[in-house]
Amino acid sequence: MRPAQVFISYRRDDSAGYARAVYDEMATHFGAERVFIDVDDIHAGQPFSEVIEHEVGASQVLLVLIGRRWPGERDGAPPRLGDPGDLVRREVAAGLRNGARVIPVLLDGAPMPTESQLPDELHALAGRQALEIGNSRYAADMRRLVDSVREALGYPEPPAPPPKTGATKGVRLAWAGGLMVVGLVVGGSVALWPLGKTGGASTDTRARLPDRPPDRPPTDAAPTRPGINGLWQAEVTYDWPNANHIERFDFRGDVSVLYGTAAFLGVPRGVLEGRTEPGGLRFVTRTTEVAGGSSTEIVHRYVGRWTDHDNGNEIRFVMQTEGGSTPHAPVEFVARRLAGSSGR
């Protein structure tokens, strides 16, 4: 198993949904191979506690997701955090002991535990600067978390997008030492990048040969992206008693790519396999169901279609849940754009 650089510590019955959303965000920015989460990264038959100890020791950053049930309260017994064998306790203790950057992440208003509420080996956690993630400000909070992890890993800031107008004057092609070279003329200067020998494809992603000769005008334009990006909200009634929730959706991306978050039971989940298509969009999210001491990953598949009214500010969804201990009927609901949210 490849050593991870970012370890996500969480208690399943406290923050499994947020853990998946945080994992998706970290994997998007730093690569899935650099992020460890037990659901994905421990295979059948592996010794759970040994893998955890090894991966914490290999990590530069430990994210401790703390919800309101993080101590692990139990009826008629002390919280699980007081048990020396508790895996969450062992993860955090190992991170503190090994010198990882330990970042407490407080979820939906959960308080930071004090020293008196922590076992001795976790006292140092109380002195760490915490970040917060809330459902109402999820996107901004997640950006702050990504920035903190980026700084802790020593990763450079992502490059700024190129100017939209006035910067690019043209493209020149030239031969240099038997290599095809593309030059981007910007503000009177030319930047050259080799693209590989004639007939070969290049692995350099900064510039690529055009799909058609440079003197031939394009015959088709890039597809126009529907005005999906931004914040949406829906009142969703799930298929079990008294299960009415206000759910938020934060959609992002460009052209046909769709990512962001979709809330399930009030907790943001990472949008996976997302794409736009004529008339709507589709994506999946995942959650973890814990029952009888075991956990099962559940997939939620969303298909959304624009309605024929309301100026594109309404999407009608059908959501189908797959997996879990009981079958679920499809759930239908309408999401509406929040006032002031951008459509691009």
CSV table of C-alpha atoms in Angstrom, one decimal:
chain,number,residue,atom,x,y,z
A,1,MET,CA,0.0,0.0,0.0
A,2,ARG,CA,1.4,3.4,-1.0
A,3,PRO,CA,2.0,5.7,2.0
A,4,ALA,CA,-0.6,8.4,2.3
A,5,GLN,CA,0.1,12.0,2.9
A,6,VAL,CA,-3.4,13.0,4.2
A,7,PHE,CA,-5.2,10.8,6.7
A,8,ILE,CA,-8.9,11.3,7.4
A,9,SER,CA,-9.8,10.3,11.0
A,10,TYR,CA,-13.5,10.1,11.7
A,11,ARG,CA,-16.1,8.1,13.7
A,12,ARG,CA,-18.4,6.3,11.4
A,13,ASP,CA,-21.6,6.9,13.3
A,14,ASP,CA,-20.7,10.6,13.8
A,15,SER,CA,-19.4,11.9,10.5
A,16,ALA,CA,-19.3,9.2,7.7
A,17,GLY,CA,-21.1,11.5,5.2
A,18,TYR,CA,-18.7,14.4,5.8
A,19,ALA,CA,-15.7,12.0,5.7
A,20,ARG,CA,-16.7,11.0,2.2
A,21,ALA,CA,-17.1,14.6,1.0
A,22,VAL,CA,-13.8,15.6,2.5
A,23,TYR,CA,-12.1,12.6,0.9
A,24,ASP,CA,-13.5,13.5,-2.5
A,25,GLU,CA,-12.3,17.1,-2.1
A,26,MET,CA,-8.8,16.1,-1.0
A,27,ALA,CA,-8.5,13.5,-3.8
A,28,THR,CA,-9.5,16.0,-6.4
A,29,HIS,CA,-6.8,18.5,-5.3
A,30,PHE,CA,-4.0,16.2,-4.2
A,31,GLY,CA,-4.7,12.8,-5.9
A,32,ALA,CA,-6.5,9.8,-4.5
A,33,GLU,CA,-3.2,8.0,-4.0
A,34,ARG,CA,-2.2,10.6,-1.4
A,35,VAL,CA,-5.3,10.4,0.7
A,36,PHE,CA,-6.3,7.7,3.1
A,37,ILE,CA,-9.8,6.8,4.2
A,38,ASP,CA,-10.5,3.4,5.8
A,39,VAL,CA,-13.6,2.6,3.7
A,40,ASP,CA,-11.7,2.7,0.5
A,41,ASP,CA,-8.1,1.8,1.5
A,42,ILE,CA,-8.4,-1.2,3.8
A,43,HIS,CA,-9.0,-4.4,1.8
A,44,ALA,CA,-10.7,-7.6,3.0
A,45,GLY,CA,-8.5,-9.7,5.2
A,46,GLN,CA,-6.1,-6.9,6.1
A,47,PRO,CA,-5.5,-6.3,9.8
A,48,PHE,CA,-7.5,-3.1,10.4
A,49,SER,CA,-5.5,-1.7,13.4
A,50,GLU,CA,-2.1,-2.4,11.9
A,51,VAL,CA,-3.0,-0.7,8.6
A,52,ILE,CA,-4.3,2.3,10.5
A,53,GLU,CA,-1.2,2.6,12.6
A,54,HIS,CA,1.1,2.3,9.5
A,55,GLU,CA,-0.9,4.9,7.4
A,56,VAL,CA,-1.0,7.4,10.2
A,57,GLY,CA,2.7,7.1,10.7
A,58,ALA,CA,3.2,7.7,6.9
A,59,SER,CA,1.0,10.8,6.8
A,60,GLN,CA,2.0,14.4,6.9
A,61,VAL,CA,-1.5,15.7,7.7
A,62,LEU,CA,-4.1,14.2,10.0
A,63,LEU,CA,-7.6,15.6,9.6
A,64,VAL,CA,-9.7,14.9,12.7
A,65,LEU,CA,-13.4,15.2,11.8
A,66,ILE,CA,-15.3,16.1,15.0
A,67,GLY,CA,-19.1,16.0,15.0
A,68,ARG,CA,-21.4,16.1,18.0
A,69,ARG,CA,-21.1,12.4,18.6
A,70,TRP,CA,-17.3,12.2,18.1
A,71,PRO,CA,-16.5,11.1,21.7
A,72,GLY,CA,-18.6,8.0,21.1
A,73,GLU,CA,-21.2,8.1,23.8
A,74,ARG,CA,-22.7,4.8,24.9
A,75,ASP,CA,-25.7,3.9,27.0
A,76,GLY,CA,-24.5,2.8,30.5
A,77,ALA,CA,-20.8,3.0,29.6
A,78,PRO,CA,-18.1,5.7,29.3
A,79,PRO,CA,-17.5,7.2,25.8
A,80,ARG,CA,-15.5,5.1,23.5
A,81,LEU,CA,-12.8,7.7,23.4
A,82,GLY,CA,-11.9,6.7,26.9
A,83,ASP,CA,-11.0,3.2,25.8
A,84,PRO,CA,-7.3,2.8,25.0
A,85,GLY,CA,-8.3,0.4,22.2
A,86,ASP,CA,-10.6,2.9,20.5
A,87,LEU,CA,-9.5,3.3,16.9
A,88,VAL,CA,-10.2,7.0,16.7
A,89,ARG,CA,-8.2,7.6,19.9
A,90,ARG,CA,-5.3,5.5,18.5
A,91,GLU,CA,-5.4,7.4,15.2
A,92,VAL,CA,-5.2,10.9,16.8
A,93,ALA,CA,-2.6,9.8,19.4
A,94,ALA,CA,-0.4,8.4,16.6
A,95,GLY,CA,-0.7,11.6,14.6
A,96,LEU,CA,0.3,13.7,17.6
A,97,ARG,CA,3.1,11.4,18.6
A,98,ASN,CA,4.6,11.2,15.1
A,99,GLY,CA,4.6,14.9,14.4
A,100,ALA,CA,1.9,15.1,11.7
A,101,ARG,CA,0.1,18.4,11.2
A,102,VAL,CA,-3.1,17.5,13.2
A,103,ILE,CA,-6.0,19.6,12.1
A,104,PRO,CA,-9.3,19.4,14.0
A,105,VAL,CA,-12.3,19.9,11.7
A,106,LEU,CA,-15.5,20.9,13.5
A,107,LEU,CA,-18.6,19.8,11.7
A,108,ASP,CA,-21.9,21.7,11.8
A,109,GLY,CA,-21.2,23.7,15.0
A,110,ALA,CA,-19.7,20.8,17.0
A,111,PRO,CA,-17.6,22.3,19.9
A,112,MET,CA,-13.9,21.8,20.2
A,113,PRO,CA,-13.2,19.3,23.0
A,114,THR,CA,-11.3,20.6,26.0
A,115,GLU,CA,-8.3,19.0,27.7
A,116,SER,CA,-10.6,17.8,30.6
A,117,GLN,CA,-12.8,15.9,28.0
A,118,LEU,CA,-9.8,14.1,26.4
A,119,PRO,CA,-7.6,11.3,27.6
A,120,ASP,CA,-4.1,12.3,28.5
A,121,GLU,CA,-2.5,11.2,25.3
A,122,LEU,CA,-4.9,13.5,23.3
A,123,HIS,CA,-4.5,16.6,25.4
A,124,ALA,CA,-2.4,18.3,22.7
A,125,LEU,CA,-5.4,18.1,20.4
A,126,ALA,CA,-7.1,20.7,22.5
A,127,GLY,CA,-4.3,23.2,21.7
A,128,ARG,CA,-4.5,22.8,17.9
A,129,GLN,CA,-6.2,25.5,15.8
A,130,ALA,CA,-9.5,24.1,14.4
A,131,LEU,CA,-11.3,24.7,11.2
A,132,GLU,CA,-15.0,24.5,10.7
A,133,ILE,CA,-17.3,23.1,8.0
A,134,GLY,CA,-20.9,23.9,8.1
A,135,ASN,CA,-23.8,23.0,5.7
A,136,SER,CA,-24.7,26.6,5.1
A,137,ARG,CA,-21.2,27.7,4.1
A,138,TYR,CA,-19.8,24.4,2.9
A,139,ALA,CA,-18.0,25.6,-0.3
A,140,ALA,CA,-16.1,28.4,1.5
A,141,ASP,CA,-15.2,26.3,4.5
A,142,MET,CA,-13.9,23.5,2.2
A,143,ARG,CA,-11.7,25.9,0.3
A,144,ARG,CA,-10.1,27.0,3.6
A,145,LEU,CA,-9.5,23.4,4.5
A,146,VAL,CA,-7.9,22.6,1.1
A,147,ASP,CA,-5.7,25.7,1.5
A,148,SER,CA,-4.6,24.6,4.9
A,149,VAL,CA,-3.7,21.1,3.7
A,150,ARG,CA,-2.0,22.5,0.7
A,151,GLU,CA,0.2,24.7,2.9
A,152,ALA,CA,0.9,21.8,5.3
A,153,LEU,CA,2.0,19.6,2.4
A,154,GLY,CA,4.1,22.3,0.9
A,155,TYR,CA,2.2,22.2,-2.4
A,156,PRO,CA,2.4,25.2,-4.6
A,157,GLU,CA,-0.7,27.2,-5.3
A,158,PRO,CA,-2.6,26.1,-8.4
A,159,PRO,CA,-1.8,28.3,-11.4
A,160,ALA,CA,-4.1,31.3,-12.1
A,161,PRO,CA,-6.3,30.9,-15.1
A,162,PRO,CA,-5.1,32.6,-18.2
A,163,PRO,CA,-6.7,36.0,-19.1
A,164,LYS,CA,-9.9,35.6,-21.0
A,165,THR,CA,-9.4,38.5,-23.5
A,166,GLY,CA,-6.6,40.5,-24.9
A,167,ALA,CA,-3.7,38.2,-24.0
A,168,THR,CA,-3.5,35.6,-26.7
A,169,LYS,CA,-2.6,36.9,-30.1
A,170,GLY,CA,-2.1,33.7,-32.0
A,171,VAL,CA,-0.4,30.3,-32.3
A,172,ARG,CA,2.8,29.6,-34.2
A,173,LEU,CA,4.1,26.2,-35.2
A,174,ALA,CA,7.8,25.7,-35.8
A,175,TRP,CA,10.4,22.9,-36.1
A,176,ALA,CA,13.3,22.8,-33.7
A,177,GLY,CA,15.8,19.9,-33.7
A,178,GLY,CA,13.3,17.5,-35.2
A,179,LEU,CA,10.7,18.3,-32.6
A,180,MET,CA,7.4,20.0,-33.3
A,181,VAL,CA,7.2,23.1,-31.2
A,182,VAL,CA,4.1,25.2,-30.5
A,183,GLY,CA,4.5,28.9,-29.6
A,184,LEU,CA,1.8,30.9,-27.9
A,185,VAL,CA,2.2,34.6,-28.7
A,186,VAL,CA,1.3,36.6,-25.6
A,187,GLY,CA,1.9,40.4,-25.3
A,188,GLY,CA,4.5,40.3,-28.1
A,189,SER,CA,6.6,37.4,-26.7
A,190,VAL,CA,6.6,33.8,-27.7
A,191,ALA,CA,6.5,30.8,-25.3
A,192,LEU,CA,7.6,27.5,-27.0
A,193,TRP,CA,6.9,24.0,-25.8
A,194,PRO,CA,8.0,20.7,-27.5
A,195,LEU,CA,5.2,18.5,-28.5
A,196,GLY,CA,7.1,15.4,-29.6
A,197,LYS,CA,8.4,14.0,-32.8
A,198,THR,CA,6.3,14.0,-36.0
A,199,GLY,CA,3.5,11.5,-35.8
A,200,GLY,CA,3.8,11.0,-32.0
A,201,ALA,CA,1.6,12.2,-29.2
A,202,SER,CA,3.0,14.4,-26.4
A,203,THR,CA,2.6,13.9,-22.7
A,204,ASP,CA,3.1,17.6,-22.1
A,205,THR,CA,-0.4,19.0,-21.1
A,206,ARG,CA,0.6,22.6,-21.4
A,207,ALA,CA,0.0,22.8,-25.1
A,208,ARG,CA,-1.2,20.4,-27.8
A,209,LEU,CA,-1.4,20.2,-31.5
A,210,PRO,CA,-4.7,21.5,-32.8
A,211,ASP,CA,-7.3,19.0,-34.1
A,212,ARG,CA,-7.2,20.7,-37.5
A,213,PRO,CA,-4.6,22.6,-39.5
A,214,PRO,CA,-4.0,26.1,-38.1
A,215,ASP,CA,-5.2,27.8,-41.2
A,216,ARG,CA,-8.5,26.1,-41.3
A,217,PRO,CA,-11.3,27.7,-39.3
A,218,PRO,CA,-13.2,25.5,-36.8
A,219,THR,CA,-16.5,24.2,-38.1
A,220,ASP,CA,-18.2,23.7,-34.8
A,221,ALA,CA,-18.3,25.6,-31.5
A,222,ALA,CA,-17.8,24.1,-28.0
A,223,PRO,CA,-21.1,23.0,-26.5
A,224,THR,CA,-22.8,25.6,-24.3
A,225,ARG,CA,-23.0,24.7,-20.7
A,226,PRO,CA,-26.4,25.1,-19.1
A,227,GLY,CA,-26.7,27.5,-16.2
A,228,ILE,CA,-26.2,24.8,-13.5
A,229,ASN,CA,-23.3,26.2,-11.5
A,230,GLY,CA,-24.3,27.7,-8.1
A,231,LEU,CA,-26.3,26.9,-5.1
A,232,TRP,CA,-29.7,25.1,-5.2
A,233,GLN,CA,-32.1,24.0,-2.5
A,234,ALA,CA,-34.9,21.5,-2.3
A,235,GLU,CA,-37.4,20.1,0.2
A,236,VAL,CA,-37.0,16.3,0.0
A,237,THR,CA,-39.3,13.7,1.5
A,238,TYR,CA,-37.5,10.4,1.7
A,239,ASP,CA,-39.3,7.0,1.7
A,240,TRP,CA,-39.5,6.4,5.4
A,241,PRO,CA,-41.7,8.1,8.1
A,242,ASN,CA,-41.0,11.6,9.2
A,243,ALA,CA,-38.1,12.1,6.8
A,244,ASN,CA,-38.5,15.6,5.4
A,245,HIS,CA,-35.3,17.5,4.9
A,246,ILE,CA,-34.1,20.7,3.4
A,247,GLU,CA,-31.2,19.7,1.1
A,248,ARG,CA,-28.6,22.0,-0.5
A,249,PHE,CA,-26.7,21.4,-3.7
A,250,ASP,CA,-23.5,23.3,-4.8
A,251,PHE,CA,-22.8,22.6,-8.4
A,252,ARG,CA,-19.6,23.5,-10.2
A,253,GLY,CA,-17.6,22.6,-13.3
A,254,ASP,CA,-17.4,23.5,-17.0
A,255,VAL,CA,-18.6,22.2,-20.4
A,256,SER,CA,-20.0,18.8,-19.5
A,257,VAL,CA,-18.1,18.2,-16.3
A,258,LEU,CA,-20.1,18.4,-13.0
A,259,TYR,CA,-18.8,18.3,-9.5
A,260,GLY,CA,-19.5,19.9,-6.1
A,261,THR,CA,-21.7,18.6,-3.3
A,262,ALA,CA,-25.2,17.3,-2.8
A,263,ALA,CA,-26.7,17.1,0.7
A,264,PHE,CA,-28.2,13.9,2.0
A,265,LEU,CA,-29.9,14.1,5.4
A,266,GLY,CA,-28.5,17.6,5.7
A,267,VAL,CA,-24.8,16.5,5.3
A,268,PRO,CA,-22.9,17.5,2.1
A,269,ARG,CA,-21.7,14.6,0.0
A,270,GLY,CA,-19.2,14.7,-2.8
A,271,VAL,CA,-20.7,14.7,-6.3
A,272,LEU,CA,-19.2,11.8,-8.2
A,273,GLU,CA,-19.5,10.7,-11.9
A,274,GLY,CA,-21.2,14.0,-12.5
A,275,ARG,CA,-22.0,15.3,-16.0
A,276,THR,CA,-24.4,17.6,-17.8
A,277,GLU,CA,-26.4,16.6,-20.8
A,278,PRO,CA,-29.0,18.0,-23.1
A,279,GLY,CA,-31.9,19.0,-20.8
A,280,GLY,CA,-30.4,18.2,-17.5
A,281,LEU,CA,-27.7,16.5,-15.4
A,282,ARG,CA,-26.8,13.3,-13.6
A,283,PHE,CA,-24.5,12.3,-10.8
A,284,VAL,CA,-24.1,9.9,-7.8
A,285,THR,CA,-23.2,10.3,-4.2
A,286,ARG,CA,-22.2,7.7,-1.6
A,287,THR,CA,-23.0,7.3,2.1
A,288,THR,CA,-22.2,4.6,4.7
A,289,GLU,CA,-24.9,2.7,6.6
A,290,VAL,CA,-23.8,1.3,9.9
A,291,ALA,CA,-26.0,-1.4,11.4
A,292,GLY,CA,-25.3,-4.4,13.7
A,293,GLY,CA,-21.7,-3.5,14.0
A,294,SER,CA,-21.0,-3.6,10.3
A,295,SER,CA,-21.0,-0.9,7.6
A,296,THR,CA,-22.3,-0.9,4.0
A,297,GLU,CA,-21.7,1.7,1.3
A,298,ILE,CA,-24.8,3.0,-0.3
A,299,VAL,CA,-25.0,4.7,-3.7
A,300,HIS,CA,-27.5,7.5,-4.5
A,301,ARG,CA,-28.1,8.1,-8.2
A,302,TYR,CA,-29.6,11.5,-9.2
A,303,VAL,CA,-31.1,12.4,-12.5
A,304,GLY,CA,-32.2,16.0,-13.0
A,305,ARG,CA,-34.2,17.6,-15.8
A,306,TRP,CA,-34.9,21.3,-16.4
A,307,THR,CA,-38.5,22.2,-16.1
A,308,ASP,CA,-40.2,24.1,-18.9
A,309,HIS,CA,-40.7,27.3,-16.8
A,310,ASP,CA,-39.1,29.5,-14.2
A,311,ASN,CA,-36.3,30.7,-16.6
A,312,GLY,CA,-34.0,27.8,-15.9
A,313,ASN,CA,-34.1,28.2,-12.1
A,314,GLU,CA,-35.7,24.9,-11.4
A,315,ILE,CA,-34.6,21.3,-11.8
A,316,ARG,CA,-36.8,18.3,-11.2
A,317,PHE,CA,-34.9,15.3,-9.7
A,318,VAL,CA,-35.4,11.6,-9.3
A,319,MET,CA,-33.0,10.0,-6.8
A,320,GLN,CA,-32.7,6.2,-6.5
A,321,THR,CA,-30.8,4.7,-3.6
A,322,GLU,CA,-29.0,1.4,-4.1
A,323,GLY,CA,-27.6,-0.9,-1.4
A,324,GLY,CA,-28.3,-0.9,2.3
A,325,SER,CA,-30.4,-3.2,4.5
A,326,THR,CA,-33.8,-2.3,2.9
A,327,PRO,CA,-34.9,-1.4,-0.6
A,328,HIS,CA,-35.9,2.1,-1.4
A,329,ALA,CA,-38.4,3.6,-3.8
A,330,PRO,CA,-37.3,6.4,-6.1
A,331,VAL,CA,-37.6,9.9,-4.5
A,332,GLU,CA,-38.8,12.8,-6.6
A,333,PHE,CA,-38.2,16.5,-5.7
A,334,VAL,CA,-37.7,19.9,-7.2
A,335,ALA,CA,-34.5,21.9,-6.6
A,336,ARG,CA,-34.6,25.7,-7.0
A,337,ARG,CA,-31.7,28.1,-7.4
A,338,LEU,CA,-31.0,30.2,-4.3
A,339,ALA,CA,-31.3,33.9,-4.8
A,340,GLY,CA,-28.1,35.6,-5.8
A,341,SER,CA,-26.4,32.3,-6.9
A,342,SER,CA,-24.5,32.4,-10.2
A,343,GLY,CA,-25.8,30.5,-13.1
A,344,ARG,CA,-22.4,29.9,-14.6
